[in-house]
JSON list of C-alpha atoms in Angstrom, two decimals:
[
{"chain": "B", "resi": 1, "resn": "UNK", "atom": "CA", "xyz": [16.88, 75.89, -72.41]},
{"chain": "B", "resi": 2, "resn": "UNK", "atom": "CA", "xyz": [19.77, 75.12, -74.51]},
{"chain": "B", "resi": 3, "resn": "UNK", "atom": "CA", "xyz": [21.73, 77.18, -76.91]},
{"chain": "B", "resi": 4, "resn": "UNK", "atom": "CA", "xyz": [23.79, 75.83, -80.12]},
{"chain": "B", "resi": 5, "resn": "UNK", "atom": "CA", "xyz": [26.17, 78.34, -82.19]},
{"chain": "B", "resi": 6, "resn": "UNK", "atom": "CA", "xyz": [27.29, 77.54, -85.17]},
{"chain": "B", "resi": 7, "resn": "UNK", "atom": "CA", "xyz": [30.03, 78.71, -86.52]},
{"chain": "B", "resi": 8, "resn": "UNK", "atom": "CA", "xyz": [32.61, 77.64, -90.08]},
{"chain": "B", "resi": 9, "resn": "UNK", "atom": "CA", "xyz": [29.91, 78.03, -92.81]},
{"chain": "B", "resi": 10, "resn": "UNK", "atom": "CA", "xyz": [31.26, 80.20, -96.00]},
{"chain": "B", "resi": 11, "resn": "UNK", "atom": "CA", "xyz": [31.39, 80.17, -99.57]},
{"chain": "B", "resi": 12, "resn": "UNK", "atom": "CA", "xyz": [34.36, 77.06, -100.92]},
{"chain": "B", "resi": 13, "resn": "UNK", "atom": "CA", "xyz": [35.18, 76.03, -104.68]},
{"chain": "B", "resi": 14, "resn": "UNK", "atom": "CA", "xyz": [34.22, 73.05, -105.56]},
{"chain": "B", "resi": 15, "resn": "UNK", "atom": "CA", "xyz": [36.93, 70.22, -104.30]},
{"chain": "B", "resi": 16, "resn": "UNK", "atom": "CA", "xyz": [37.33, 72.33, -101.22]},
{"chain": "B", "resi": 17, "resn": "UNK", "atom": "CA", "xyz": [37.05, 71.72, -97.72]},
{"chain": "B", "resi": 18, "resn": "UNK", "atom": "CA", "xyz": [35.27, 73.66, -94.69]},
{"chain": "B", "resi": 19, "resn": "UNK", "atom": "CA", "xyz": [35.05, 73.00, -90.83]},
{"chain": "B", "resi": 20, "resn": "UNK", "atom": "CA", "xyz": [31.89, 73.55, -88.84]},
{"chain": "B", "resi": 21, "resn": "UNK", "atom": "CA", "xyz": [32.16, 73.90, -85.17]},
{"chain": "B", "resi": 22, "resn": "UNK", "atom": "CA", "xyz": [29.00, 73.84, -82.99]},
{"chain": "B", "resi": 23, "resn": "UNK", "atom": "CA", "xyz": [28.82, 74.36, -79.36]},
{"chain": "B", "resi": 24, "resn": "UNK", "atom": "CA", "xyz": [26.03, 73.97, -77.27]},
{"chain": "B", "resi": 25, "resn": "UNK", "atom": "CA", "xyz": [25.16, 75.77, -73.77]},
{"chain": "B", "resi": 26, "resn": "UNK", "atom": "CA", "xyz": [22.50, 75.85, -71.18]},
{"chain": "B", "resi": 27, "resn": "UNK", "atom": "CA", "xyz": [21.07, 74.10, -68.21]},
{"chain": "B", "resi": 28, "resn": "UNK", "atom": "CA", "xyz": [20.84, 70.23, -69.47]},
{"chain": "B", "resi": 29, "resn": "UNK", "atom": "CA", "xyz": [22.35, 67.11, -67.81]},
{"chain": "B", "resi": 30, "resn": "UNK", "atom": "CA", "xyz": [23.83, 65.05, -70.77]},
{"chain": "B", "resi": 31, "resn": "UNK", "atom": "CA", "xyz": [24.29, 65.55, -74.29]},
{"chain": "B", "resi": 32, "resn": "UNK", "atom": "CA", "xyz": [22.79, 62.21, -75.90]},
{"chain": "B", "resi": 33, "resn": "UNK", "atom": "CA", "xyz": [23.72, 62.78, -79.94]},
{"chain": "B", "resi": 34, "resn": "UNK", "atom": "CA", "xyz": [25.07, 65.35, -81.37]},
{"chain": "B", "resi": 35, "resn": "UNK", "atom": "CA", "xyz": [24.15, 66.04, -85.30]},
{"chain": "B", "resi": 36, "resn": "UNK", "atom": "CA", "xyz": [24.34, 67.75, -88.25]},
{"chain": "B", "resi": 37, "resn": "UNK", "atom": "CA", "xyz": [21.64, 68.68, -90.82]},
{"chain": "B", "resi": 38, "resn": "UNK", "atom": "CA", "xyz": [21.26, 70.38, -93.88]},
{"chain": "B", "resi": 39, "resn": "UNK", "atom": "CA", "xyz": [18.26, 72.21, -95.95]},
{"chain": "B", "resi": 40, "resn": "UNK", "atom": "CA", "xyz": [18.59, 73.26, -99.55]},
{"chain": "B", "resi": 41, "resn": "UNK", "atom": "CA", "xyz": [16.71, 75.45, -101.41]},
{"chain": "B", "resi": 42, "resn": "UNK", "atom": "CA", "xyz": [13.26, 73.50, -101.84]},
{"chain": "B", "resi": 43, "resn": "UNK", "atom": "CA", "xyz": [14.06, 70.42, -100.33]},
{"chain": "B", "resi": 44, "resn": "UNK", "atom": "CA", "xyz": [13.16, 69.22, -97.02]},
{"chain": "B", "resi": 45, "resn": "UNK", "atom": "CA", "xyz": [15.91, 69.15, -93.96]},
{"chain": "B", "resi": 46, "resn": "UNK", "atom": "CA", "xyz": [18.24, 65.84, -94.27]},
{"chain": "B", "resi": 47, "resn": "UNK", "atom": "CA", "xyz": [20.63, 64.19, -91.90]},
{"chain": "B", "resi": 48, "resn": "UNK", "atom": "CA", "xyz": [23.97, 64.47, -92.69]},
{"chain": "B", "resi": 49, "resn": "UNK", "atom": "CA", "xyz": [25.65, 63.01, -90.15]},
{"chain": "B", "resi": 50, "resn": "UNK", "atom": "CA", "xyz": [25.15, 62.02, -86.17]},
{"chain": "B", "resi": 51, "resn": "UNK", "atom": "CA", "xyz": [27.20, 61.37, -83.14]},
{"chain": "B", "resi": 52, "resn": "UNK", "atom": "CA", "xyz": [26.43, 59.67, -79.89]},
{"chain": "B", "resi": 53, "resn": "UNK", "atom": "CA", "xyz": [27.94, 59.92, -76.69]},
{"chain": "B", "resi": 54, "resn": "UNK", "atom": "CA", "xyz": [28.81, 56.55, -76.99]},
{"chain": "B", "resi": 55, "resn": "UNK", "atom": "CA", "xyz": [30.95, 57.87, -80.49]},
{"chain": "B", "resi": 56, "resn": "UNK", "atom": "CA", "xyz": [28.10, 55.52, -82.41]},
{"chain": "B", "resi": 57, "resn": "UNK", "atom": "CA", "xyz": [28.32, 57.90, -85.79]},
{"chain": "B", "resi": 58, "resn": "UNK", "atom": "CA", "xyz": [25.88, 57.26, -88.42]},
{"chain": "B", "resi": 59, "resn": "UNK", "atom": "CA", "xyz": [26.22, 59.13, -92.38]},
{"chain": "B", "resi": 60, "resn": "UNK", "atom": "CA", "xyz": [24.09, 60.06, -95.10]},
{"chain": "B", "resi": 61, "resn": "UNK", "atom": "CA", "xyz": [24.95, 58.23, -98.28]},
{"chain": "B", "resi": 62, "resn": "UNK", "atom": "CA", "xyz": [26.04, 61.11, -99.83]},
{"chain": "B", "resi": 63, "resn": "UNK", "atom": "CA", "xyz": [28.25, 62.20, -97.71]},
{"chain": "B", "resi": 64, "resn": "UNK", "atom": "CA", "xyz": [30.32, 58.82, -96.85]},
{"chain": "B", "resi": 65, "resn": "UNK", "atom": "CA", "xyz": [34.20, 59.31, -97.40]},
{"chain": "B", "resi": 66, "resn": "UNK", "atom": "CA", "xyz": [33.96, 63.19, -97.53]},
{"chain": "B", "resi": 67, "resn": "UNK", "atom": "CA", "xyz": [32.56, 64.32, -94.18]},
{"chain": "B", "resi": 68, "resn": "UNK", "atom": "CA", "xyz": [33.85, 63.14, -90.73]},
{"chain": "B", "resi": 69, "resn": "UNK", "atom": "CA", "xyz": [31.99, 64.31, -87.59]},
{"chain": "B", "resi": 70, "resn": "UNK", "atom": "CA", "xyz": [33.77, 64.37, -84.55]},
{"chain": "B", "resi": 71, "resn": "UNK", "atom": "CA", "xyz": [32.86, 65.37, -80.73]},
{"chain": "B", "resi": 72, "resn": "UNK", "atom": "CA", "xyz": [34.44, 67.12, -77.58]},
{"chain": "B", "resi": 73, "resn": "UNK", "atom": "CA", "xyz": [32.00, 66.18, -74.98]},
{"chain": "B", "resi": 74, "resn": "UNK", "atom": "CA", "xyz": [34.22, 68.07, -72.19]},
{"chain": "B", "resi": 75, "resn": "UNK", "atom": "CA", "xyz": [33.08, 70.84, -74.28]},
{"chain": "B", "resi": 76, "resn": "UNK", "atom": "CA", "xyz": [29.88, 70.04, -75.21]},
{"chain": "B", "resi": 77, "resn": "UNK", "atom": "CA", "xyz": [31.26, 70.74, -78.93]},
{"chain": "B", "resi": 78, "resn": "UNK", "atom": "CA", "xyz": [30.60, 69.23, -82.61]},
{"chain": "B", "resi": 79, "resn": "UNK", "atom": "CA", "xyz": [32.07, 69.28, -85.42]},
{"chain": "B", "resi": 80, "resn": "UNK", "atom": "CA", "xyz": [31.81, 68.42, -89.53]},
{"chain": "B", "resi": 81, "resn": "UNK", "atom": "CA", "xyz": [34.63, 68.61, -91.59]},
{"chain": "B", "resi": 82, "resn": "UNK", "atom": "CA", "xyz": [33.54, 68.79, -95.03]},
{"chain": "B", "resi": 83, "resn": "UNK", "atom": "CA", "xyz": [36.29, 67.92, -98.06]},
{"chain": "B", "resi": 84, "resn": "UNK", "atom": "CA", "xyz": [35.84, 67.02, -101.67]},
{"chain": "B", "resi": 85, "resn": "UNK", "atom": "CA", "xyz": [32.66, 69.80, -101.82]},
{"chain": "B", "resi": 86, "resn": "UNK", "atom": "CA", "xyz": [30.62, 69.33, -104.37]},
{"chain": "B", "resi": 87, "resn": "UNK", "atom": "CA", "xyz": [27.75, 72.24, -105.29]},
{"chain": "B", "resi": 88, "resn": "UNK", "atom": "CA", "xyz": [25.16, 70.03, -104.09]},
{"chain": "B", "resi": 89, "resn": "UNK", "atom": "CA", "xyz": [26.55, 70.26, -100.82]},
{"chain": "B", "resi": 90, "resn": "UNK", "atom": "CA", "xyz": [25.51, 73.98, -101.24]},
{"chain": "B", "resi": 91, "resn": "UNK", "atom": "CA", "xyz": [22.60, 74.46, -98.01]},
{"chain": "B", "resi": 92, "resn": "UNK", "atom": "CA", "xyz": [21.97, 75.73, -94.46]},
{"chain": "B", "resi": 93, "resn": "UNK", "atom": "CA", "xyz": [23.97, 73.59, -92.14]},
{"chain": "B", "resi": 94, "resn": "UNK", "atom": "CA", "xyz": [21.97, 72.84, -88.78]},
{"chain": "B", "resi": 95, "resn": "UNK", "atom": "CA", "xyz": [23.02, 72.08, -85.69]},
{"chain": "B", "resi": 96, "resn": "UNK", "atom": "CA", "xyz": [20.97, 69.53, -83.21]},
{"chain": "B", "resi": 97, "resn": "UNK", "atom": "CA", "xyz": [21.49, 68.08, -79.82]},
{"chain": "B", "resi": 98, "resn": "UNK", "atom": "CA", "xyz": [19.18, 65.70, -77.76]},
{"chain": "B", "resi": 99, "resn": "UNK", "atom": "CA", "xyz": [19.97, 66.57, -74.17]},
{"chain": "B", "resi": 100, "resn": "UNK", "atom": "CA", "xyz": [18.29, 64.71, -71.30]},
{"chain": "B", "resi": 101, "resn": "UNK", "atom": "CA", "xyz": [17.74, 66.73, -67.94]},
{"chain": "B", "resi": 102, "resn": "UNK", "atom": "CA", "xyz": [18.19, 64.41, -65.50]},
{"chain": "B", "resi": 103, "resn": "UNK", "atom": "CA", "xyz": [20.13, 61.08, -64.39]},
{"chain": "B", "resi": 104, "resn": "UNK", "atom": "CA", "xyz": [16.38, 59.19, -63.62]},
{"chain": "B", "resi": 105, "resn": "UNK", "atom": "CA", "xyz": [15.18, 59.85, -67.21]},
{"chain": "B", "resi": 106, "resn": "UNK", "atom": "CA", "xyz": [16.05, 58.76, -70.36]},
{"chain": "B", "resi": 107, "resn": "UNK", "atom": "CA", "xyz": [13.48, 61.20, -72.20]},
{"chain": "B", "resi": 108, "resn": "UNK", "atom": "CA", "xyz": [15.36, 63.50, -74.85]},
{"chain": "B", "resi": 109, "resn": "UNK", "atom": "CA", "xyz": [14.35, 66.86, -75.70]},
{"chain": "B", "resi": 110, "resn": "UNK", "atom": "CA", "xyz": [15.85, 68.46, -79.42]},
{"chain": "B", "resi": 111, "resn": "UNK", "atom": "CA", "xyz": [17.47, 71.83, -79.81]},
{"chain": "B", "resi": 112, "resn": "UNK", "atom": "CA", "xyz": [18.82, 73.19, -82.72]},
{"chain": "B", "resi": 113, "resn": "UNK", "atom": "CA", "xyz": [20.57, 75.79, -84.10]},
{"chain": "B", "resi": 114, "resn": "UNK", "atom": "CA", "xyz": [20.32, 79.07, -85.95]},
{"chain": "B", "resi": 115, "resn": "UNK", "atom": "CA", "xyz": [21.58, 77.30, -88.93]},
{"chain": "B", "resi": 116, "resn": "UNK", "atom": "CA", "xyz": [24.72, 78.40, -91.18]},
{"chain": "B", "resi": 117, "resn": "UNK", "atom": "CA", "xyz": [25.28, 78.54, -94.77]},
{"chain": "B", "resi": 118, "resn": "UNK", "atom": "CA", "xyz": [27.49, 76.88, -97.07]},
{"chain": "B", "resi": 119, "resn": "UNK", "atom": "CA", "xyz": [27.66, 77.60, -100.63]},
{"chain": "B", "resi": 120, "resn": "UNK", "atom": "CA", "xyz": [30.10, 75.23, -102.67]},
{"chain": "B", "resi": 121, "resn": "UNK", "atom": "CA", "xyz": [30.59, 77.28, -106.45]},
{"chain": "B", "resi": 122, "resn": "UNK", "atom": "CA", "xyz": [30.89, 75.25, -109.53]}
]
């Protein structure tokens, strides 16, 4: 099993900036891509940004030029730093990693975490 915590999410003017951290734990052999996603009130979950362990990063449209994910695979860490908020940014921030559990096997398993909130005021 693996275990993300998420941690950074708060309430931010809008213009402001916040800093999610997510670290991930557990019994896994690699870390394969590292991600952020968020959920808003009545809409469905949406990439906002991904990492590979090969640093391939991939970004939502809307979020181009104001987020910038970055990775510490010595410790098994992500992060999102968020400037120029905007109130539509406003939803539960999730945390995913695809982990492989072996050298022999490409097959990736998805974990995710508890989720944390981020509320960007008008």
């Amino acid at each position: 099993q693996v275990q993300l915590v998420e941690s950074g999410g708060g309430l931010v003017q809008a213009g402001g900036s916040l800093r999610l951290s997510c670290v991930a734990s557990g019994n896994f052999f690699s870390i394969r891509v590292m991600g952020w996603y968020r959920q808003a009130p009545g809409k469905q979950r949406e990439l906002v940004a991904s990492i590979t362990s090969a640093a391939t990063i991939n970004y939502a449209d809307s979020v181009k030029g104001r987020f910038t994910i970055s990775r510490d695979s010595a410790k098994n860490t992500v992060y999102l730093q968020m400037d120029s908020l905007k109130p539509e940014d406003t939803a539960v921030y999730y945390c995913n990693a695809d982990v492989t559990y072996s050298g022999k096997s490409d097959t990736q398993f998805r974990f995710w975490g508890q989720g944390t909130q981020v509320t960007v005021s008008s």
